[in-house]
Coordinates of C-alpha atoms and ligand atoms in Angstrom, one line a residue:
Chain A
M43 CA -0.1 0.0 0.0
S44 CA 1.4 3.2 -0.8
L45 CA 0.4 6.4 1.2
P46 CA -0.4 9.9 -0.4
L47 CA 2.8 11.9 -0.7
E48 CA 3.0 15.8 -0.2
E49 CA 6.1 17.7 -0.9
R50 CA 6.8 21.0 0.7
E51 CA 9.5 23.5 1.3
M52 CA 9.4 23.6 5.2
A53 CA 7.4 21.9 7.8
V54 CA 7.3 22.8 11.5
V55 CA 5.9 20.1 14.1
G56 CA 4.4 21.8 17.0
C57 CA 2.2 25.0 17.2
G58 CA 3.7 26.4 20.3
P59 CA 5.5 29.9 20.7
A60 CA 8.7 28.2 19.3
G61 CA 6.9 26.7 16.1
L62 CA 4.9 29.5 15.2
C63 CA 7.9 32.0 15.3
A64 CA 10.0 29.7 13.5
A65 CA 7.0 29.4 10.9
I66 CA 6.2 33.2 10.8
T67 CA 10.1 34.1 10.3
A68 CA 10.6 31.8 7.4
A69 CA 7.3 32.7 5.8
K70 CA 8.3 36.3 5.8
T71 CA 11.2 35.5 3.9
G72 CA 8.8 33.9 1.2
A73 CA 9.2 30.3 2.1
D74 CA 6.6 27.9 1.8
V75 CA 5.6 26.6 5.3
V76 CA 3.3 24.4 6.6
V77 CA 2.9 23.8 10.6
L78 CA 1.5 20.7 12.2
D79 CA -0.2 20.3 15.6
E80 CA -1.8 17.3 17.1
N81 CA -4.1 19.7 19.3
D82 CA -6.9 21.2 17.7
R83 CA -6.0 24.8 18.9
A84 CA -2.6 26.6 18.3
G85 CA -0.7 28.0 20.7
G86 CA 1.0 25.1 22.6
Q87 CA 1.3 25.6 26.4
L88 CA 0.4 29.3 26.0
I89 CA -3.6 28.3 25.7
K90 CA -3.8 27.2 29.1
Q91 CA -1.7 30.1 30.8
I92 CA -4.2 32.5 32.1
H93 CA -1.7 34.6 34.2
R94 CA 0.1 37.5 32.9
F95 CA 3.6 37.1 31.6
F96 CA 6.7 39.1 32.6
G97 CA 9.8 40.0 30.5
S98 CA 9.8 42.6 27.7
R99 CA 7.2 44.0 25.2
R100 CA 8.5 41.9 22.5
H101 CA 7.6 38.8 24.3
G102 CA 4.4 39.7 25.3
A103 CA 4.8 40.9 28.9
G104 CA 1.7 41.9 30.6
K105 CA -0.3 39.9 28.4
R106 CA -1.8 36.5 29.5
G107 CA -0.6 33.5 27.7
Y108 CA -3.6 32.7 25.6
E109 CA -3.7 36.4 24.4
I110 CA -0.1 35.9 23.3
A111 CA -1.1 32.6 21.4
G112 CA -4.1 34.3 19.6
E113 CA -1.7 37.2 18.6
L114 CA 0.9 34.6 17.2
E115 CA -1.9 32.7 15.3
R116 CA -3.0 35.9 13.3
E117 CA 0.7 36.9 12.4
S118 CA 1.1 33.6 11.1
E119 CA -1.9 33.6 9.0
A120 CA -0.8 37.1 7.9
A121 CA 2.5 35.7 6.9
G122 CA 0.9 32.9 4.7
V123 CA 1.7 30.0 6.9
E124 CA -0.5 27.2 6.5
M125 CA -1.7 25.8 9.9
R126 CA -2.6 22.5 10.2
L127 CA -4.2 21.4 13.5
G128 CA -5.4 18.0 14.5
N129 CA -2.4 16.5 12.6
T130 CA -0.1 14.4 14.8
V131 CA 3.3 13.8 13.4
L132 CA 3.9 10.1 14.3
G133 CA 7.3 9.8 12.7
L134 CA 10.4 11.6 11.2
F135 CA 12.7 9.8 9.0
P136 CA 15.9 11.0 7.5
G137 CA 15.3 13.1 4.4
G138 CA 12.6 15.2 6.0
E139 CA 9.9 12.5 5.5
M140 CA 7.2 12.5 8.1
M141 CA 4.3 10.2 8.6
V142 CA 1.3 12.2 9.7
E143 CA -2.2 11.2 11.1
D144 CA -5.2 13.3 10.7
R145 CA -9.0 12.7 10.9
D146 CA -9.0 10.7 7.6
G147 CA -5.9 8.5 8.1
V148 CA -2.1 8.6 7.5
Y149 CA -0.2 10.6 4.7
V150 CA 3.6 11.2 4.0
L151 CA 4.8 14.9 4.1
R152 CA 8.4 15.6 2.8
A153 CA 9.9 18.8 3.5
R154 CA 13.3 20.2 2.7
A155 CA 13.5 21.9 6.1
V156 CA 12.0 20.5 9.3
V157 CA 11.8 22.4 12.6
V158 CA 10.9 20.1 15.6
A159 CA 9.3 22.4 18.1
T160 CA 7.3 19.7 19.8
G161 CA 7.5 21.1 23.5
A162 CA 8.0 19.2 26.6
S163 CA 6.4 16.4 28.9
E164 CA 5.9 16.4 32.6
K165 CA 8.0 14.3 34.7
G166 CA 6.2 11.8 37.1
L167 CA 7.3 11.0 40.6
A168 CA 6.9 7.5 42.0
F169 CA 5.6 6.7 45.5
P170 CA 3.2 4.2 46.7
G171 CA -0.1 5.0 45.4
W172 CA 1.0 7.4 42.7
T173 CA -0.9 5.4 39.8
L174 CA -4.1 6.1 41.7
P175 CA -6.6 8.0 39.7
G176 CA -6.6 11.5 41.0
V177 CA -2.6 11.8 41.0
M178 CA -1.9 13.8 37.6
G179 CA 0.7 16.0 36.5
A180 CA 0.0 19.7 37.3
G181 CA -0.1 20.6 33.6
A182 CA -2.9 17.9 33.3
A183 CA -4.8 19.9 36.2
Q184 CA -4.2 23.0 34.2
T185 CA -5.4 21.7 31.3
L186 CA -8.7 20.4 32.9
V187 CA -9.2 23.4 34.7
N188 CA -8.4 26.2 32.3
L189 CA -9.4 24.8 29.2
H190 CA -12.3 22.5 30.0
G191 CA -13.5 24.2 33.2
V192 CA -13.4 21.0 35.1
L193 CA -12.1 20.5 38.5
P194 CA -9.3 17.7 39.0
G195 CA -10.2 17.7 42.6
R196 CA -11.9 19.6 45.4
R197 CA -9.0 19.3 47.6
V198 CA -5.6 19.4 46.0
L199 CA -2.2 18.7 47.3
M200 CA 0.5 20.3 45.1
V201 CA 3.9 18.6 45.0
G202 CA 6.6 21.1 43.9
A203 CA 7.4 24.6 44.6
G204 CA 8.8 25.8 41.4
N205 CA 6.9 28.1 39.1
V206 CA 4.8 25.5 37.7
G207 CA 3.6 24.4 41.1
L208 CA 3.1 27.9 42.2
I209 CA 1.2 29.2 39.2
V210 CA -1.2 26.1 38.9
S211 CA -1.9 26.1 42.6
Y212 CA -3.0 29.9 42.2
Q213 CA -5.0 28.9 38.9
L214 CA -6.7 25.9 41.2
L215 CA -7.7 28.4 43.8
Q216 CA -9.2 31.0 41.1
A217 CA -11.3 28.1 39.8
G218 CA -12.6 27.3 43.2
A219 CA -10.8 24.4 44.4
E220 CA -8.8 24.2 47.9
V221 CA -5.0 23.8 47.8
V222 CA -4.4 21.9 51.1
G223 CA -0.7 22.4 50.6
I224 CA 2.3 23.0 48.6
L225 CA 5.2 20.5 49.3
D226 CA 8.6 20.5 48.1
V227 CA 11.6 18.2 49.2
S228 CA 14.0 21.3 48.9
E229 CA 14.1 23.7 51.9
R230 CA 13.5 26.7 49.4
V231 CA 10.8 27.7 47.1
G232 CA 12.1 27.3 43.7
G233 CA 9.6 29.6 41.9
Y234 CA 9.6 33.4 41.7
E235 CA 8.7 35.5 44.6
V236 CA 5.4 37.1 43.1
H237 CA 4.1 33.7 42.5
R238 CA 4.9 32.5 45.9
L239 CA 3.2 35.5 47.6
R240 CA 0.1 35.0 45.6
V241 CA -0.5 31.9 47.0
Q242 CA 0.7 32.5 50.4
R243 CA -1.5 35.4 50.6
E244 CA -4.5 33.1 49.8
G245 CA -3.2 31.1 52.9
V246 CA -2.0 28.2 51.2
P247 CA 0.5 26.3 53.6
F248 CA 4.0 25.5 52.5
Y249 CA 5.7 22.1 53.4
L250 CA 9.3 22.6 52.5
G251 CA 11.9 20.0 53.1
H252 CA 8.9 17.4 52.9
R253 CA 8.0 14.4 50.8
V254 CA 5.1 12.2 50.0
V255 CA 5.0 8.8 51.7
Q256 CA 1.8 7.4 50.2
A257 CA -1.5 8.3 48.6
R258 CA -4.3 5.8 49.7
G259 CA -7.7 5.5 48.4
R260 CA -10.1 2.9 46.7
Y261 CA -11.1 4.4 43.5
G262 CA -9.0 7.2 43.4
V263 CA -6.9 9.4 46.0
E264 CA -8.7 10.1 49.4
E265 CA -5.8 10.8 51.7
V266 CA -2.1 11.3 51.6
S267 CA 0.7 11.0 54.0
V268 CA 3.8 13.2 53.9
E269 CA 6.8 13.3 56.1
E270 CA 9.7 15.7 56.9
V271 CA 12.7 14.7 55.1
G272 CA 15.2 13.3 57.7
G273 CA 12.7 14.2 60.3
A274 CA 10.1 12.9 62.7
S275 CA 7.0 14.7 61.7
R276 CA 4.4 13.4 59.8
K277 CA 0.9 14.5 58.4
V278 CA -2.0 13.3 56.8
F279 CA -4.1 15.1 54.4
R280 CA -7.6 14.4 53.4
A281 CA -7.1 15.2 49.6
D282 CA -8.8 14.0 46.4
A283 CA -6.2 15.2 44.0
V284 CA -2.2 15.2 44.2
C285 CA -0.7 17.3 41.4
L286 CA 2.9 16.7 40.3
A287 CA 4.9 19.7 39.5
V288 CA 8.3 18.0 39.6
G289 CA 9.8 19.2 36.1
L290 CA 9.6 18.9 32.5
S291 CA 11.7 17.0 30.0
P292 CA 12.2 18.0 26.5
L293 CA 9.8 16.1 24.1
A294 CA 12.1 15.3 21.4
E295 CA 11.5 11.7 20.2
L296 CA 10.8 12.6 16.6
A297 CA 14.5 14.3 16.4
A298 CA 16.0 11.2 17.8
M299 CA 14.2 8.9 15.7
C300 CA 15.3 10.6 12.3
G301 CA 19.1 10.1 13.6
C302 CA 19.9 13.4 15.5
R303 CA 22.5 12.7 18.0
M304 CA 20.9 13.3 21.7
V305 CA 22.9 15.1 24.5
Y306 CA 21.9 15.3 28.2
S307 CA 21.5 18.3 30.3
R308 CA 20.3 18.2 33.7
E309 CA 19.7 21.8 34.1
L310 CA 17.5 21.8 30.7
G311 CA 15.5 18.8 31.7
G312 CA 16.8 15.7 30.4
F313 CA 17.9 14.4 26.6
M314 CA 17.6 16.9 23.7
P315 CA 18.9 16.7 20.2
W316 CA 22.4 18.2 20.2
H317 CA 22.0 21.6 18.3
D318 CA 24.3 24.6 17.7
G319 CA 23.6 28.4 18.3
D320 CA 21.6 28.8 15.3
M321 CA 19.4 25.6 16.2
R322 CA 20.5 23.3 13.5
T323 CA 20.8 19.6 14.6
D324 CA 23.6 17.3 13.3
Q325 CA 21.0 16.0 10.6
P326 CA 21.1 18.1 7.6
G327 CA 17.7 20.2 7.2
V328 CA 16.5 19.3 10.8
Y329 CA 16.2 22.2 13.3
V330 CA 14.9 22.3 16.8
A331 CA 13.5 25.0 19.2
G332 CA 11.6 25.7 22.3
D333 CA 11.4 23.3 25.0
A334 CA 12.1 20.4 22.6
A335 CA 15.7 22.0 22.8
G336 CA 15.8 22.2 26.7
V337 CA 13.0 23.4 28.9
E338 CA 13.4 27.2 29.5
E339 CA 10.3 29.6 28.9
A340 CA 8.0 30.9 26.6
S341 CA 10.2 34.1 25.6
V342 CA 13.2 32.1 25.1
A343 CA 11.2 29.5 23.0
M344 CA 10.0 32.5 20.6
E345 CA 13.7 33.6 20.1
E346 CA 14.6 30.2 19.6
G347 CA 11.8 29.6 17.0
R348 CA 12.8 32.8 15.2
M349 CA 16.6 31.7 15.2
A350 CA 15.4 28.3 13.6
G351 CA 13.3 29.9 11.0
L352 CA 16.2 32.0 10.1
S353 CA 18.4 29.3 9.6
A354 CA 16.1 27.2 7.7
A355 CA 15.1 30.0 5.4
E356 CA 18.9 30.6 4.8
D357 CA 19.6 27.1 3.9
L358 CA 16.6 27.0 1.5
G359 CA 18.1 29.9 -0.4
A360 CA 15.0 32.0 0.5
M361 CA 17.3 34.3 2.2
G362 CA 21.1 35.6 1.7
R363 CA 23.7 34.7 4.3
K364 CA 24.5 38.5 5.3
E365 CA 20.9 39.3 5.5
A366 CA 20.4 36.1 7.7
E367 CA 23.3 36.9 9.9
R368 CA 22.1 40.3 10.6
A369 CA 18.6 39.1 11.6
K370 CA 20.3 36.4 13.8
D371 CA 22.4 38.9 15.7
E372 CA 19.3 40.7 16.9
V373 CA 18.1 37.2 18.2
R374 CA 21.3 36.6 19.8
R375 CA 21.1 39.8 21.4
F376 CA 17.6 39.0 23.0
L377 CA 18.6 35.4 23.9
W378 CA 21.5 36.9 25.8
E379 CA 19.3 39.2 27.4
L380 CA 16.8 36.6 28.5
R381 CA 19.2 34.3 29.9
G382 CA 20.5 37.0 32.4
G383 CA 20.1 37.1 36.0
P384 CA 20.7 34.2 38.3
Y385 CA 17.9 32.1 36.7
G386 CA 19.0 32.6 33.4
E387 CA 22.6 32.3 33.9
A388 CA 22.6 28.4 35.0
K389 CA 20.5 28.0 31.7
R390 CA 23.0 29.9 29.7
R391 CA 25.8 27.8 30.7
A392 CA 23.7 24.8 30.2
K393 CA 22.9 25.5 26.8
E394 CA 26.5 26.3 26.1
S395 CA 27.5 23.0 27.0
V396 CA 24.9 21.3 24.8
H397 CA 26.5 23.2 22.1
C398 CA 30.0 22.0 22.8
A399 CA 28.7 18.4 23.6
Chain B
M167 CA -18.2 2.6 39.7
G168 CA -16.7 5.1 41.7
D169 CA -16.4 7.6 44.4
K170 CA -19.2 8.6 46.9
E171 CA -18.7 12.3 46.5
N172 CA -17.8 13.9 43.5
P173 CA -14.2 14.9 43.7
G174 CA -14.4 16.8 40.2
G175 CA -17.3 18.9 39.1
R176 CA -17.5 22.0 36.9
V177 CA -15.9 25.3 37.5
G178 CA -18.4 27.8 38.5
R179 CA -17.7 31.7 38.5
H180 CA -14.1 32.3 37.4
P181 CA -12.4 35.6 37.7
V182 CA -10.5 35.5 34.3
L183 CA -12.1 33.0 32.0
D184 CA -15.7 32.8 30.8
K185 CA -15.4 30.4 27.9
F186 CA -14.2 26.8 28.0
T187 CA -14.4 23.8 25.6
G188 CA -17.6 22.0 25.0
G189 CA -20.9 23.3 23.7
R190 CA -24.3 22.3 24.2
E191 CA -25.2 19.5 26.6
V192 CA -25.5 16.1 25.2
V193 CA -26.0 12.7 26.7
I194 CA -23.3 9.9 26.3
F195 CA -23.3 6.5 27.6
V196 CA -20.8 5.3 30.1
D197 CA -21.0 1.6 30.9
G198 CA -24.6 1.9 29.8
E199 CA -25.3 4.7 32.0
P200 CA -26.3 7.9 30.5
L201 CA -24.3 10.9 31.4
S202 CA -24.5 14.6 30.6
A203 CA -21.4 16.1 28.7
R204 CA -20.6 19.1 26.5
E205 CA -20.3 18.5 22.9
G206 CA -16.8 18.7 21.8
E207 CA -14.8 18.6 25.1
P208 CA -12.8 15.6 25.7
V209 CA -14.5 12.5 27.1
A210 CA -12.0 12.2 30.0
A211 CA -13.1 16.1 31.1
A212 CA -16.9 14.8 30.9
L213 CA -16.0 11.9 33.1
Y214 CA -14.1 13.9 35.6
A215 CA -16.9 16.7 35.6
A216 CA -19.1 13.9 36.7
G217 CA -16.8 12.7 39.5
R218 CA -15.7 9.7 37.6
R219 CA -11.9 9.2 37.8
V220 CA -11.4 5.5 37.0
T221 CA -10.9 5.0 33.1
R222 CA -9.5 1.6 33.1
Y223 CA -7.8 -1.3 35.6
A224 CA -4.4 -2.3 35.3
R225 CA -4.0 -5.6 33.5
H226 CA -2.2 -7.7 36.1
T227 CA -3.0 -5.9 39.4
G228 CA -6.6 -4.8 38.7
E229 CA -5.8 -1.3 40.4
P230 CA -7.7 1.5 39.1
R231 CA -6.3 4.0 36.8
G232 CA -7.2 7.5 35.8
P233 CA -5.9 10.4 33.3
F234 CA -2.6 11.5 34.3
C235 CA -1.3 13.7 31.3
M236 CA -4.4 15.1 29.8
I237 CA -2.6 15.4 26.4
G238 CA -2.3 12.2 25.0
L239 CA 1.1 11.0 26.3
C240 CA 0.6 8.6 29.2
A241 CA -2.4 6.3 27.8
E242 CA -3.9 6.0 31.3
C243 CA -7.0 7.1 30.1
C244 CA -7.8 4.5 27.4
M245 CA -11.2 3.2 27.3
T246 CA -13.5 1.6 24.5
V247 CA -15.3 4.2 22.6
D248 CA -18.2 3.0 20.4
G249 CA -16.6 -0.3 20.1
V250 CA -13.0 0.8 19.4
S251 CA -10.7 -0.2 22.1
N252 CA -7.9 1.6 23.4
V253 CA -9.0 5.2 22.7
R254 CA -7.2 8.1 24.7
T255 CA -10.3 9.7 26.2
C256 CA -8.6 12.8 26.9
R257 CA -7.9 13.3 23.1
I258 CA -11.3 12.4 21.9
P259 CA -14.2 14.7 21.6
V260 CA -17.6 14.2 23.1
R261 CA -20.1 13.3 20.3
E262 CA -24.0 12.9 21.4
G263 CA -24.9 9.4 21.9
M264 CA -21.5 8.2 22.1
R265 CA -20.8 4.8 23.9
V266 CA -17.7 4.7 26.3
D267 CA -16.9 1.5 28.1
T268 CA -14.5 0.4 30.8
P269 CA -12.1 -1.8 29.2
E270 CA -12.4 -5.6 29.9
R271 CA -10.2 -6.4 32.9
S272 CA -8.5 -9.2 31.1
S273 CA -7.5 -7.2 28.0
G274 CA -6.7 -3.9 29.9
Ligands
FAD452 C1 2.2 26.1 34.3 C2 3.1 26.6 33.2 C3 3.5 28.2 33.6 C4 4.1 28.7 32.8 N1 4.5 30.0 32.7 C5 5.4 30.7 32.1 C6 5.5 32.3 32.2 O1 4.9 32.6 33.0 N2 6.5 32.8 31.5 C7 7.0 32.1 30.5 O2 7.9 32.5 29.7 N3 6.7 30.7 30.4 C8 6.0 30.0 31.1 N4 5.9 28.8 30.9 C9 6.6 27.9 30.0 C10 6.2 28.1 28.7 O3 4.6 27.9 28.5 C11 7.1 27.1 27.8 O4 8.4 27.3 27.9 C12 6.7 27.3 26.3 O5 5.4 27.1 25.9 C13 7.6 26.3 25.3 O6 7.2 26.5 23.9 P1 7.3 25.6 22.8 O7 6.8 26.0 21.5 O8 8.9 25.0 22.8 O9 6.4 24.4 23.5 P2 4.9 24.0 23.6 O10 4.1 25.3 23.8 O11 4.6 22.8 24.5 O12 4.2 23.6 22.1 C14 4.5 22.4 21.5 C15 3.5 21.9 20.7 O13 3.7 20.7 20.1 C16 2.8 19.8 19.8 N5 3.3 18.6 19.4 C17 4.0 17.7 20.4 N6 4.4 16.6 19.7 C18 3.7 16.7 18.5 C19 3.5 15.8 17.4 N7 4.1 14.7 17.4 N8 2.9 15.9 16.4 C20 2.1 17.3 16.3 N9 2.1 18.2 17.3 C21 3.1 17.8 18.3 C22 1.9 20.1 21.0 O14 0.5 19.7 20.7 C23 1.9 21.6 21.2 O15 0.9 22.3 20.9 C24 5.0 27.9 31.8 C25 4.8 26.7 31.5 C26 3.8 26.0 32.4 C27 3.6 24.4 32.3
FES453 S1 -4.6 11.2 30.1 FE1 -2.4 10.7 29.4 S2 -3.1 9.8 27.4 FE2 -5.0 10.6 28.3

């Protein structure tokens, strides 16, 4: 059986901030670009972010995530990007061939340039009872509550006091759930001060230096016991949901599948395709951007997307080398700024070691 | 089969959001029982809204499992939908009259 084959100049996998910026940037140089996403809405993680972002104007500071997603979507349309939602890329093969599933079946798409911008997946945390219904990723809870308007539970224990744990806790409160506590093995709150203060003002207790011992229940979580790390104190919560906000890993199996060399970085969340500062992988015609190239944040994902779009346009001949370099210099400057400060510094060093790996 | 109290439920008034996925109210059948759901929302969300957290039972231990990622990655939410087995209920939108069944324990 032969599958229908479609040939395109450039294909982007993932309609998050990274993929959309890659697509917009390349399309503006005149390249023919199609972007695919398995979701039926464009914007990736941004569509469930209902808080206002920080950062600079260029990256949509002061706007809510879903508003930024809407703007990027309109910009893509204006740039002539073809957006294919509800299309899952099942496989990517050397030579830029990908197998895609849509509502009607499976087809093959071949592109001279492919940008992998598939984002990240949530890490799990194993403890007795972690497989019970009601234990879920914090991102899963966020999807339920902010996209579908459904509560993951009435009384939620949040595991992880990084930004994701803090933000999702606040969003659960906004939706009317009770957050019985935010727990972290670390003695410190990892997330930003503003996010911490928001939940603390609502009276949510923090259990720092604590870990989950066990979740129990018949058809799902009913209670959770926790203990102080290395200490004697124990506590049992009545809770019907446990949300895990214990980190994200790059989701880049497609790149691995087509032969990209993978490298590890603890700081950036795990294995990711090796790439240079221009977001080229070691496979010709394959680029990577955003969380799939190491977990950072939306503004970095946008700049990396722009960089990947410029490299692809340059390699496709849609843009001259000099012109591309000028545009890339600007992106490099923004990336440098974004990776400033104590949080960014560590990410920058990790990125540099990926480039050299 | 499930909890006595509803651990899930729908969000009421919200300070920021006013629109969620899902349109008109329709009826679907879960293990033969009618359940009201919103057309277009993921089946897993409709189940949670009705307080049903169990989607399947682990093949060997028989332990209950429920949605974990809500984005189609973990397969914990797989059920039999309109006779098709192993459908990820977090990715499939509600249609009127849909039949959703807990997978046979032996074929998990
Ligand atoms: C709770 C939370 C709060 C956050 N808050 C902030 C914040 O305040 N500020 C900030 O800067 N950042 C924030 N972030 C981080 C930010 O959302 C991400 O860094 C950013 O969205 C990454 O963009 P991306 O384009 O790389 O990936 P994503 O946005 O994850 O997009 C990837 C897309 O690829 C699609 N995809 C994946 N695999 C396939 C496939 N095989 N076929 C087709 N499509 C596929 C997915 O459906 C998805 O739409 C937050 C993240 C979370 C989870
Ligand atoms: S909840 Fe993970 S695949 Fe559906």
